[in-house]
Amino acid sequence: MRQTPYLRKRYQAILSYTGAILLMGAGLMLSPLVMLIFWHQEWRLALPGFVLPSFALGLLGAFLWKYCGGKDRVVLTVEEGGVIVVLSWFLVCLASSWPFIVLQGLGFSQAVFESVSGWTTTGLSVVDVTRASHLILIWRSIMQLAGGAGLAIIMIAAIAGPIGPGLSVAEGRSEQLVPQVRASAKIVTTIYAGYAAIGSIALWLAGMEPFDALNHAFAAISTGGFSTRPESIGYWDSVAIEAAVIPLMILGNLNFLTAYLLLQGRLRAVLRNGEVRLMAVLLPAFALICFWLVCKSLYPTFDKQARVAIFEVASALTTTGFSTVSYGNWNGLGFLLLIVLMLIGGGTCSTAGGIKQYRIFVLFKSFVWDLRRAFLPRTAVVESYVWRGEQQDFLTEARIRKAAIFCFVYLTVYTVGTAVLAAHGYSLQESLFEFASAIGTIGLSVGVTAASSPPLVLWAESCGMFLGRLEFFVIIISVIKIFKDVPTMLHRER
């Protein structure tokens, strides 16, 4: 058993890095105040809504960073990185709920739900955007932008030190663009900022007002889905805007390594990537089915039918959550199509949620390999690999089994969450759809999620969003680690 001094030293480092992330969260809480330049009449909202919670969070962060930080920076294990991610995300989500309580009049459960939905880039909302201030609207979008990049990734890019891969793995960024972790994090944040800038300009040129363009660009590239309009993208009913949003959603869905190779012009490496190939099959196939068997009988013109089918399928698969129509008149097949896409989700090491396309591709390939082996001699050797970047990634049975176990755990949590919603009187179809949206961090809704929803429903969805945004295994192991280590340290101290 590890000795108490060693544990204490490790947890001092954990709390120190947690403090650094809290300081960054405190700084982000002040960023909406830039909007006061344009909407100075909202200055009365600044102090109670943003300055006070930012000060409290910053004070706690500064205390942890200064008091717990040692002279030497400690290299973190994946489990320790997970502990930091759990603690920092939990505290930042709590602090970020304050503006919704003070300025929007939401209850605690509703405010925490909105905060978790923002940071996890889900987009399910209980805020009445028609009554929300500009500060609240931009704050929701900033949460999604920062949550998509990952608090820990932003911190790694901002500070020096041998932090190690623990933080990035815990936030779902197991792949590095370059060998050095900090340099890789900087590239990710640079690409991400470029997406946001280009997206804002594209949406403005397509016909949105500048404020709407900024908010929707932040939500699109983070695959978040928060909108400034109750009708989401359907408010504009514009071909140009939809044509600008779809590429942004797909870019946000891409693995950052794939995006990095694309920007470098390495098209061959991009095109043989398993996730890209899977997406290239799923998007047109599901859009065609949705068009022919769902939209054709609902909407009057070919133009509208095709636009709805393409946009809703892209929004579900990329886990963005924007919509152009409501789903009240969709048939059961339409619900099934979107549920399947929401469960599959986006690319690994991206801003998207879901089981992830890489795991689905690996399991499909393993099925094909097993079929091939049945018709080959026993002595035949079959190379089991997929392309990741420019390298062949050879898959062992253990890794394939891990992907299968992840799918099992994911679907188990999905079943439990669906049961919670169904137990509150919602139909099975509604419950399956809404919790698939929550755990996949998508944001599409059939009306289950609202400010009037039962608190237990909102908390179940909040837990689903939290688990769906972060890596299941790492977070579960990290929570177990906390419950094991803390009693050990207290017992030794006595």
mmCIF file of C-alpha atoms in Angstrom, residues 264-423:
data_model
loop_
_atom_site.group_PDB
_atom_site.id
_atom_site.type_symbol
_atom_site.label_atom_id
_atom_site.label_comp_id
_atom_site.label_asym_id
_atom_site.label_seq_id
_atom_site.Cartn_x
_atom_site.Cartn_y
_atom_site.Cartn_z
ATOM 1 C CA GLN A 264 -1.533 20.277 -44.130
ATOM 2 C CA GLY A 265 -2.928 18.966 -47.401
ATOM 3 C CA ARG A 266 -2.337 15.271 -46.643
ATOM 4 C CA LEU A 267 -5.561 14.187 -48.345
ATOM 5 C CA ARG A 268 -4.530 10.563 -48.768
ATOM 6 C CA ALA A 269 -4.132 10.120 -45.026
ATOM 7 C CA VAL A 270 -7.489 11.810 -44.435
ATOM 8 C CA LEU A 271 -9.399 9.763 -47.012
ATOM 9 C CA ARG A 272 -8.224 6.370 -45.740
ATOM 10 C CA ASN A 273 -9.092 7.242 -42.147
ATOM 11 C CA GLY A 274 -11.755 4.851 -40.861
ATOM 12 C CA GLU A 275 -13.867 7.553 -39.238
ATOM 13 C CA VAL A 276 -13.929 9.635 -42.404
ATOM 14 C CA ARG A 277 -14.935 6.605 -44.466
ATOM 15 C CA LEU A 278 -17.668 5.656 -42.023
ATOM 16 C CA MET A 279 -19.032 9.200 -42.006
ATOM 17 C CA ALA A 280 -18.893 9.292 -45.823
ATOM 18 C CA VAL A 281 -21.185 6.248 -45.858
ATOM 19 C CA LEU A 282 -23.514 7.147 -42.979
ATOM 20 C CA LEU A 283 -24.325 10.741 -43.955
ATOM 21 C CA PRO A 284 -25.603 10.124 -47.518
ATOM 22 C CA ALA A 285 -27.192 6.760 -46.674
ATOM 23 C CA PHE A 286 -29.183 8.041 -43.702
ATOM 24 C CA ALA A 287 -30.028 11.314 -45.469
ATOM 25 C CA LEU A 288 -31.427 9.372 -48.424
ATOM 26 C CA ILE A 289 -33.514 7.105 -46.186
ATOM 27 C CA CYS A 290 -34.703 10.098 -44.163
ATOM 28 C CA PHE A 291 -35.621 11.986 -47.348
ATOM 29 C CA TRP A 292 -37.489 9.116 -48.989
ATOM 30 C CA LEU A 293 -39.281 7.538 -46.011
ATOM 31 C CA VAL A 294 -39.712 10.466 -43.606
ATOM 32 C CA CYS A 295 -39.503 13.923 -45.179
ATOM 33 C CA LYS A 296 -41.124 13.226 -48.553
ATOM 34 C CA SER A 297 -44.589 12.911 -47.027
ATOM 35 C CA LEU A 298 -44.196 15.793 -44.569
ATOM 36 C CA TYR A 299 -42.865 18.796 -46.472
ATOM 37 C CA PRO A 300 -44.382 20.327 -49.618
ATOM 38 C CA THR A 301 -41.385 20.881 -51.894
ATOM 39 C CA PHE A 302 -38.400 18.796 -52.984
ATOM 40 C CA ASP A 303 -36.093 21.591 -51.833
ATOM 41 C CA LYS A 304 -37.462 21.539 -48.278
ATOM 42 C CA GLN A 305 -37.519 17.740 -48.120
ATOM 43 C CA ALA A 306 -33.875 17.436 -49.150
ATOM 44 C CA ARG A 307 -32.693 20.276 -46.898
ATOM 45 C CA VAL A 308 -34.395 18.859 -43.803
ATOM 46 C CA ALA A 309 -33.098 15.327 -44.433
ATOM 47 C CA ILE A 310 -29.502 16.444 -44.975
ATOM 48 C CA PHE A 311 -29.377 18.968 -42.133
ATOM 49 C CA GLU A 312 -31.041 16.855 -39.424
ATOM 50 C CA VAL A 313 -28.926 13.797 -40.255
ATOM 51 C CA ALA A 314 -25.722 15.866 -40.193
ATOM 52 C CA SER A 315 -26.721 17.518 -36.916
ATOM 53 C CA ALA A 316 -27.445 14.173 -35.238
ATOM 54 C CA LEU A 317 -24.293 12.362 -36.404
ATOM 55 C CA THR A 318 -21.972 15.252 -35.564
ATOM 56 C CA THR A 319 -23.772 15.566 -32.182
ATOM 57 C CA THR A 320 -24.300 19.294 -32.749
ATOM 58 C CA GLY A 321 -28.013 19.506 -32.023
ATOM 59 C CA PHE A 322 -29.084 22.345 -34.294
ATOM 60 C CA SER A 323 -32.440 21.772 -35.974
ATOM 61 C CA THR A 324 -34.485 23.313 -38.755
ATOM 62 C CA VAL A 325 -37.827 21.646 -37.922
ATOM 63 C CA SER A 326 -39.641 20.128 -34.952
ATOM 64 C CA TYR A 327 -40.100 16.357 -34.781
ATOM 65 C CA GLY A 328 -43.694 16.246 -33.573
ATOM 66 C CA ASN A 329 -44.998 14.978 -36.931
ATOM 67 C CA TRP A 330 -42.102 12.611 -37.726
ATOM 68 C CA ASN A 331 -42.844 8.915 -37.968
ATOM 69 C CA GLY A 332 -41.198 6.186 -35.900
ATOM 70 C CA LEU A 333 -38.560 5.521 -38.540
ATOM 71 C CA GLY A 334 -37.427 9.135 -38.417
ATOM 72 C CA PHE A 335 -36.949 8.863 -34.647
ATOM 73 C CA LEU A 336 -35.047 5.596 -35.047
ATOM 74 C CA LEU A 337 -32.697 7.075 -37.656
ATOM 75 C CA LEU A 338 -31.783 10.021 -35.440
ATOM 76 C CA ILE A 339 -31.425 7.854 -32.306
ATOM 77 C CA VAL A 340 -28.999 5.499 -34.080
ATOM 78 C CA LEU A 341 -26.932 8.434 -35.360
ATOM 79 C CA MET A 342 -26.897 10.078 -31.924
ATOM 80 C CA LEU A 343 -25.667 6.860 -30.319
ATOM 81 C CA ILE A 344 -22.894 6.459 -32.917
ATOM 82 C CA GLY A 345 -21.745 10.047 -32.442
ATOM 83 C CA GLY A 346 -18.735 11.871 -33.834
ATOM 84 C CA GLY A 347 -14.986 11.462 -34.160
ATOM 85 C CA THR A 348 -12.619 10.546 -31.350
ATOM 86 C CA CYS A 349 -10.490 13.399 -29.983
ATOM 87 C CA SER A 350 -13.026 15.913 -31.330
ATOM 88 C CA THR A 351 -15.658 18.099 -29.709
ATOM 89 C CA ALA A 352 -18.371 15.533 -30.520
ATOM 90 C CA GLY A 353 -19.975 12.987 -28.205
ATOM 91 C CA GLY A 354 -21.537 9.544 -28.589
ATOM 92 C CA ILE A 355 -19.927 6.100 -28.651
ATOM 93 C CA LYS A 356 -17.609 7.566 -31.322
ATOM 94 C CA GLN A 357 -17.197 6.581 -34.957
ATOM 95 C CA TYR A 358 -13.765 5.021 -34.365
ATOM 96 C CA ARG A 359 -15.155 2.402 -31.973
ATOM 97 C CA ILE A 360 -18.032 1.585 -34.325
ATOM 98 C CA PHE A 361 -15.582 1.256 -37.219
ATOM 99 C CA VAL A 362 -13.275 -1.008 -35.184
ATOM 100 C CA LEU A 363 -16.141 -3.284 -34.161
ATOM 101 C CA PHE A 364 -17.410 -3.462 -37.742
ATOM 102 C CA LYS A 365 -13.930 -4.293 -39.033
ATOM 103 C CA SER A 366 -13.471 -6.962 -36.349
ATOM 104 C CA PHE A 367 -16.758 -8.537 -37.492
ATOM 105 C CA VAL A 368 -15.473 -8.588 -41.102
ATOM 106 C CA TRP A 369 -12.124 -10.038 -39.988
ATOM 107 C CA ASP A 370 -13.868 -12.820 -38.087
ATOM 108 C CA LEU A 371 -15.952 -13.674 -41.166
ATOM 109 C CA ARG A 372 -12.814 -13.810 -43.310
ATOM 110 C CA ARG A 373 -11.037 -16.089 -40.843
ATOM 111 C CA ALA A 374 -13.901 -18.599 -41.093
ATOM 112 C CA PHE A 375 -13.060 -19.168 -44.775
ATOM 113 C CA LEU A 376 -9.261 -19.151 -44.438
ATOM 114 C CA PRO A 377 -6.903 -22.010 -43.454
ATOM 115 C CA ARG A 378 -6.104 -22.202 -39.752
ATOM 116 C CA THR A 379 -2.487 -21.288 -40.437
ATOM 117 C CA ALA A 380 -3.415 -18.110 -42.352
ATOM 118 C CA VAL A 381 -2.305 -14.819 -40.802
ATOM 119 C CA VAL A 382 -4.736 -11.905 -41.068
ATOM 120 C CA GLU A 383 -3.409 -8.383 -40.423
ATOM 121 C CA SER A 384 -5.937 -6.550 -38.268
ATOM 122 C CA TYR A 385 -5.333 -2.837 -38.572
ATOM 123 C CA VAL A 386 -7.019 0.468 -39.307
ATOM 124 C CA TRP A 387 -5.478 3.729 -40.442
ATOM 125 C CA ARG A 388 -5.037 6.511 -37.880
ATOM 126 C CA GLY A 389 -3.373 9.504 -39.436
ATOM 127 C CA GLU A 390 -0.551 8.255 -41.621
ATOM 128 C CA GLN A 391 0.125 5.120 -39.610
ATOM 129 C CA GLN A 392 -1.346 1.638 -39.553
ATOM 130 C CA ASP A 393 -2.878 1.016 -36.146
ATOM 131 C CA PHE A 394 -2.703 -2.729 -35.484
ATOM 132 C CA LEU A 395 -5.501 -3.887 -33.218
ATOM 133 C CA THR A 396 -5.064 -6.549 -30.585
ATOM 134 C CA GLU A 397 -7.895 -8.641 -29.199
ATOM 135 C CA ALA A 398 -7.597 -6.679 -25.945
ATOM 136 C CA ARG A 399 -8.215 -3.366 -27.691
ATOM 137 C CA ILE A 400 -11.181 -4.709 -29.625
ATOM 138 C CA ARG A 401 -12.561 -6.116 -26.385
ATOM 139 C CA LYS A 402 -12.104 -2.727 -24.707
ATOM 140 C CA ALA A 403 -14.110 -1.037 -27.468
ATOM 141 C CA ALA A 404 -16.862 -3.619 -27.035
ATOM 142 C CA ILE A 405 -16.892 -3.159 -23.255
ATOM 143 C CA PHE A 406 -17.148 0.615 -23.696
ATOM 144 C CA CYS A 407 -20.176 0.142 -25.972
ATOM 145 C CA PHE A 408 -21.734 -2.177 -23.390
ATOM 146 C CA VAL A 409 -21.224 0.322 -20.543
ATOM 147 C CA TYR A 410 -22.473 3.196 -22.720
ATOM 148 C CA LEU A 411 -25.631 1.333 -23.718
ATOM 149 C CA THR A 412 -26.199 0.216 -20.111
ATOM 150 C CA VAL A 413 -26.115 3.814 -18.876
ATOM 151 C CA TYR A 414 -28.337 4.765 -21.821
ATOM 152 C CA THR A 415 -30.860 2.095 -20.795
ATOM 153 C CA VAL A 416 -30.896 3.230 -17.162
ATOM 154 C CA GLY A 417 -31.306 6.893 -18.148
ATOM 155 C CA THR A 418 -34.117 6.028 -20.556
ATOM 156 C CA ALA A 419 -35.841 4.086 -17.772
ATOM 157 C CA VAL A 420 -35.661 7.109 -15.448
ATOM 158 C CA LEU A 421 -37.363 9.295 -18.065
ATOM 159 C CA ALA A 422 -39.970 6.644 -18.892
ATOM 160 C CA ALA A 423 -40.742 6.215 -15.170
#
